[in-house]
Amino acid sequence: MPAESRLAAGTRLAVTTFTTLPVRPGRIDRAVAATAMALAPAVGALLGAVLAGVLLLAGALAPPLVAAGVTVAAGALLTRGCTSTGWPTPWTRSGRTGGGPPRWRS
């Protein structure tokens, strides 16, 4: 079986890093990680397109506030609660929101 190309391995790593899609990362080395990080904006754009579709569909079926809530929830489910700002969120139990003794959070 031929070795997986760096682009294919980088794509798999980018998708599995930034989404909850069940994709196995395959081989990981410095070159593959660099490719994955170069592809990160494309994965983000794909997530944005999916969420835009969710908003359009939910907006056609429900009031605007409900559609917005469904879209935010879908984004949280698709990304494990990661935010675009990089700040930790309460449901990920990271950073200042949990995961250690209270003295670590001050």
GROMACS .gro file of N, CA, C and O in nm, residues 15-74:
model
  240
   15VAL      N    1  -0.880   1.833   0.977
   15VAL     CA    2  -1.022   1.805   1.003
   15VAL      C    3  -1.041   1.746   1.142
   15VAL      O    4  -1.130   1.786   1.216
   16THR      N    5  -0.957   1.651   1.180
   16THR     CA    6  -0.972   1.589   1.310
   16THR      C    7  -0.934   1.683   1.424
   16THR      O    8  -0.983   1.669   1.536
   17THR      N    9  -0.847   1.780   1.398
   17THR     CA   10  -0.808   1.875   1.502
   17THR      C   11  -0.916   1.979   1.528
   17THR      O   12  -0.942   2.015   1.643
   18PHE      N   13  -0.979   2.029   1.424
   18PHE     CA   14  -1.071   2.141   1.438
   18PHE      C   15  -1.219   2.106   1.437
   18PHE      O   16  -1.303   2.194   1.449
   19THR      N   17  -1.251   1.979   1.419
   19THR     CA   18  -1.392   1.938   1.419
   19THR      C   19  -1.410   1.813   1.503
   19THR      O   20  -1.313   1.754   1.549
   20THR      N   21  -1.534   1.773   1.517
   20THR     CA   22  -1.564   1.648   1.587
   20THR      C   23  -1.590   1.534   1.489
   20THR      O   24  -1.632   1.427   1.530
   21LEU      N   25  -1.563   1.556   1.362
   21LEU     CA   26  -1.585   1.450   1.264
   21LEU      C   27  -1.492   1.333   1.293
   21LEU      O   28  -1.374   1.352   1.324
   22PRO      N   29  -1.543   1.211   1.285
   22PRO     CA   30  -1.463   1.093   1.321
   22PRO      C   31  -1.364   1.054   1.211
   22PRO      O   32  -1.384   0.957   1.139
   23VAL      N   33  -1.259   1.131   1.197
   23VAL     CA   34  -1.155   1.105   1.098
   23VAL      C   35  -1.028   1.069   1.172
   23VAL      O   36  -0.985   1.142   1.261
   24ARG      N   37  -0.966   0.958   1.138
   24ARG     CA   38  -0.840   0.921   1.201
   24ARG      C   39  -0.729   1.009   1.142
   24ARG      O   40  -0.723   1.026   1.020
   25PRO      N   41  -0.641   1.062   1.226
   25PRO     CA   42  -0.541   1.155   1.175
   25PRO      C   43  -0.435   1.093   1.086
   25PRO      O   44  -0.372   1.162   1.009
   26GLY      N   45  -0.411   0.963   1.093
   26GLY     CA   46  -0.307   0.902   1.010
   26GLY      C   47  -0.169   0.937   1.063
   26GLY      O   48  -0.151   0.960   1.183
   27ARG      N   49  -0.071   0.945   0.974
   27ARG     CA   50   0.065   0.976   1.019
   27ARG      C   51   0.075   1.123   1.057
   27ARG      O   52   0.011   1.209   0.996
   28ILE      N   53   0.157   1.149   1.158
   28ILE     CA   54   0.177   1.286   1.204
   28ILE      C   55   0.327   1.310   1.218
   28ILE      O   56   0.395   1.239   1.291
   29ASP      N   57   0.377   1.407   1.146
   29ASP     CA   58   0.514   1.452   1.161
   29ASP      C   59   0.516   1.603   1.137
   29ASP      O   60   0.411   1.665   1.119
   30ARG      N   61   0.632   1.662   1.140
   30ARG     CA   62   0.642   1.808   1.128
   30ARG      C   63   0.583   1.859   0.996
   30ARG      O   64   0.512   1.958   0.993
   31ALA      N   65   0.612   1.792   0.887
   31ALA     CA   66   0.562   1.837   0.757
   31ALA      C   67   0.410   1.824   0.749
   31ALA      O   68   0.341   1.914   0.695
   32VAL      N   69   0.355   1.716   0.802
   32VAL     CA   70   0.210   1.698   0.800
   32VAL      C   71   0.143   1.802   0.890
   32VAL      O   72   0.040   1.859   0.853
   33ALA      N   73   0.201   1.830   1.007
   33ALA     CA   74   0.145   1.931   1.096
   33ALA      C   75   0.147   2.069   1.031
   33ALA      O   76   0.052   2.146   1.043
   34ALA      N   77   0.255   2.101   0.960
   34ALA     CA   78   0.262   2.229   0.889
   34ALA      C   79   0.154   2.239   0.782
   34ALA      O   80   0.089   2.343   0.766
   35THR      N   81   0.133   2.130   0.711
   35THR     CA   82   0.027   2.128   0.609
   35THR      C   83  -0.110   2.144   0.674
   35THR      O   84  -0.195   2.219   0.624
   36ALA      N   85  -0.131   2.076   0.787
   36ALA     CA   86  -0.260   2.086   0.857
   36ALA      C   87  -0.287   2.229   0.901
   36ALA      O   88  -0.399   2.279   0.887
   37MET      N   89  -0.186   2.297   0.953
   37MET     CA   90  -0.207   2.434   0.998
   37MET      C   91  -0.228   2.529   0.880
   37MET      O   92  -0.301   2.627   0.890
   38ALA      N   93  -0.166   2.499   0.767
   38ALA     CA   94  -0.191   2.579   0.647
   38ALA      C   95  -0.334   2.559   0.596
   38ALA      O   96  -0.393   2.650   0.537
   39LEU      N   97  -0.390   2.441   0.621
   39LEU     CA   98  -0.527   2.411   0.578
   39LEU      C   99  -0.633   2.452   0.680
   39LEU      O  100  -0.752   2.441   0.652
   40ALA      N  101  -0.591   2.496   0.798
   40ALA     CA  102  -0.686   2.533   0.902
   40ALA      C  103  -0.789   2.637   0.856
   40ALA      O  104  -0.908   2.622   0.886
   41PRO      N  105  -0.749   2.742   0.783
   41PRO     CA  106  -0.851   2.838   0.737
   41PRO      C  107  -0.955   2.774   0.644
   41PRO      O  108  -1.072   2.811   0.647
   42ALA      N  109  -0.913   2.677   0.564
   42ALA     CA  110  -1.008   2.610   0.475
   42ALA      C  111  -1.108   2.527   0.556
   42ALA      O  112  -1.227   2.524   0.523
   43VAL      N  113  -1.060   2.462   0.662
   43VAL     CA  114  -1.150   2.386   0.749
   43VAL      C  115  -1.248   2.483   0.817
   43VAL      O  116  -1.367   2.455   0.826
   44GLY      N  117  -1.198   2.598   0.860
   44GLY     CA  118  -1.285   2.698   0.921
   44GLY      C  119  -1.389   2.750   0.823
   44GLY      O  120  -1.506   2.770   0.859
   45ALA      N  121  -1.349   2.771   0.699
   45ALA     CA  122  -1.443   2.817   0.597
   45ALA      C  123  -1.550   2.711   0.570
   45ALA      O  124  -1.668   2.742   0.553
   46LEU      N  125  -1.509   2.585   0.568
   46LEU     CA  126  -1.604   2.477   0.549
   46LEU      C  127  -1.703   2.470   0.665
   46LEU      O  128  -1.824   2.456   0.644
   47LEU      N  129  -1.653   2.484   0.787
   47LEU     CA  130  -1.743   2.489   0.903
   47LEU      C  131  -1.839   2.607   0.893
   47LEU      O  132  -1.957   2.595   0.924
   48GLY      N  133  -1.788   2.721   0.852
   48GLY     CA  134  -1.873   2.839   0.835
   48GLY      C  135  -1.983   2.817   0.732
   48GLY      O  136  -2.098   2.858   0.752
   49ALA      N  137  -1.948   2.750   0.623
   49ALA     CA  138  -2.049   2.720   0.520
   49ALA      C  139  -2.155   2.625   0.573
   49ALA      O  140  -2.275   2.643   0.546
   50VAL      N  141  -2.112   2.525   0.647
   50VAL     CA  142  -2.209   2.430   0.705
   50VAL      C  143  -2.301   2.503   0.802
   50VAL      O  144  -2.423   2.484   0.801
   51LEU      N  145  -2.244   2.589   0.886
   51LEU     CA  146  -2.326   2.662   0.984
   51LEU      C  147  -2.418   2.764   0.915
   51LEU      O  148  -2.529   2.789   0.963
   52ALA      N  149  -2.373   2.821   0.804
   52ALA     CA  150  -2.462   2.910   0.728
   52ALA      C  151  -2.582   2.832   0.675
   52ALA      O  152  -2.695   2.881   0.678
   53GLY      N  153  -2.557   2.711   0.630
   53GLY     CA  154  -2.667   2.625   0.584
   53GLY      C  155  -2.762   2.591   0.698
   53GLY      O  156  -2.884   2.590   0.680
   54VAL      N  157  -2.706   2.563   0.815
   54VAL     CA  158  -2.790   2.534   0.932
   54VAL      C  159  -2.877   2.656   0.964
   54VAL      O  160  -2.996   2.643   0.991
   55LEU      N  161  -2.817   2.775   0.959
   55LEU     CA  162  -2.892   2.897   0.990
   55LEU      C  163  -3.003   2.921   0.887
   55LEU      O  164  -3.116   2.956   0.925
   56LEU      N  165  -2.972   2.900   0.761
   56LEU     CA  166  -3.075   2.919   0.658
   56LEU      C  167  -3.190   2.820   0.674
   56LEU      O  168  -3.307   2.857   0.663
   57LEU      N  169  -3.155   2.696   0.699
   57LEU     CA  170  -3.260   2.594   0.717
   57LEU      C  171  -3.340   2.620   0.844
   57LEU      O  172  -3.464   2.617   0.842
   58ALA      N  173  -3.272   2.647   0.954
   58ALA     CA  174  -3.343   2.673   1.080
   58ALA      C  175  -3.425   2.802   1.070
   58ALA      O  176  -3.535   2.810   1.125
   59GLY      N  177  -3.373   2.901   0.999
   59GLY     CA  178  -3.445   3.027   0.982
   59GLY      C  179  -3.573   3.011   0.902
   59GLY      O  180  -3.669   3.085   0.920
   60ALA      N  181  -3.573   2.914   0.812
   60ALA     CA  182  -3.693   2.889   0.733
   60ALA      C  183  -3.799   2.813   0.813
   60ALA      O  184  -3.918   2.818   0.779
   61LEU      N  185  -3.755   2.744   0.918
   61LEU     CA  186  -3.848   2.660   0.994
   61LEU      C  187  -3.886   2.715   1.131
   61LEU      O  188  -3.981   2.666   1.192
   62ALA      N  189  -3.809   2.812   1.183
   62ALA     CA  190  -3.830   2.858   1.320
   62ALA      C  191  -3.809   3.009   1.328
   62ALA      O  192  -3.754   3.069   1.236
   63PRO      N  193  -3.851   3.070   1.438
   63PRO     CA  194  -3.827   3.213   1.457
   63PRO      C  195  -3.676   3.244   1.461
   63PRO      O  196  -3.596   3.155   1.490
   64PRO      N  197  -3.639   3.368   1.433
   64PRO     CA  198  -3.496   3.403   1.425
   64PRO      C  199  -3.415   3.369   1.550
   64PRO      O  200  -3.302   3.321   1.539
   65LEU      N  201  -3.469   3.393   1.668
   65LEU     CA  202  -3.394   3.365   1.791
   65LEU      C  203  -3.369   3.215   1.808
   65LEU      O  204  -3.260   3.173   1.847
   66VAL      N  205  -3.466   3.135   1.775
   66VAL     CA  206  -3.450   2.989   1.781
   66VAL      C  207  -3.347   2.943   1.677
   66VAL      O  208  -3.261   2.859   1.706
   67ALA      N  209  -3.356   2.999   1.556
   67ALA     CA  210  -3.261   2.963   1.451
   67ALA      C  211  -3.118   2.998   1.492
   67ALA      O  212  -3.025   2.920   1.469
   68ALA      N  213  -3.101   3.114   1.554
   68ALA     CA  214  -2.968   3.154   1.601
   68ALA      C  215  -2.917   3.059   1.709
   68ALA      O  216  -2.800   3.018   1.706
   69GLY      N  217  -3.002   3.020   1.801
   69GLY     CA  218  -2.963   2.927   1.906
   69GLY      C  219  -2.925   2.791   1.851
   69GLY      O  220  -2.826   2.730   1.895
   70VAL      N  221  -3.001   2.743   1.755
   70VAL     CA  222  -2.971   2.615   1.691
   70VAL      C  223  -2.836   2.621   1.620
   70VAL      O  224  -2.755   2.529   1.626
   71THR      N  225  -2.809   2.733   1.555
   71THR     CA  226  -2.683   2.749   1.482
   71THR      C  227  -2.564   2.754   1.578
   71THR      O  228  -2.461   2.691   1.553
   72VAL      N  229  -2.576   2.826   1.687
   72VAL     CA  230  -2.468   2.832   1.786
   72VAL      C  231  -2.445   2.694   1.847
   72VAL      O  232  -2.331   2.650   1.865
   73ALA      N  233  -2.553   2.624   1.878
   73ALA     CA  234  -2.540   2.489   1.933
   73ALA      C  235  -2.474   2.395   1.832
   73ALA      O  236  -2.388   2.313   1.870
   74ALA      N  237  -2.509   2.405   1.706
   74ALA     CA  238  -2.446   2.321   1.604
   74ALA      C  239  -2.297   2.352   1.593
   74ALA      O  240  -2.215   2.261   1.580
   0.00000   0.00000   0.00000
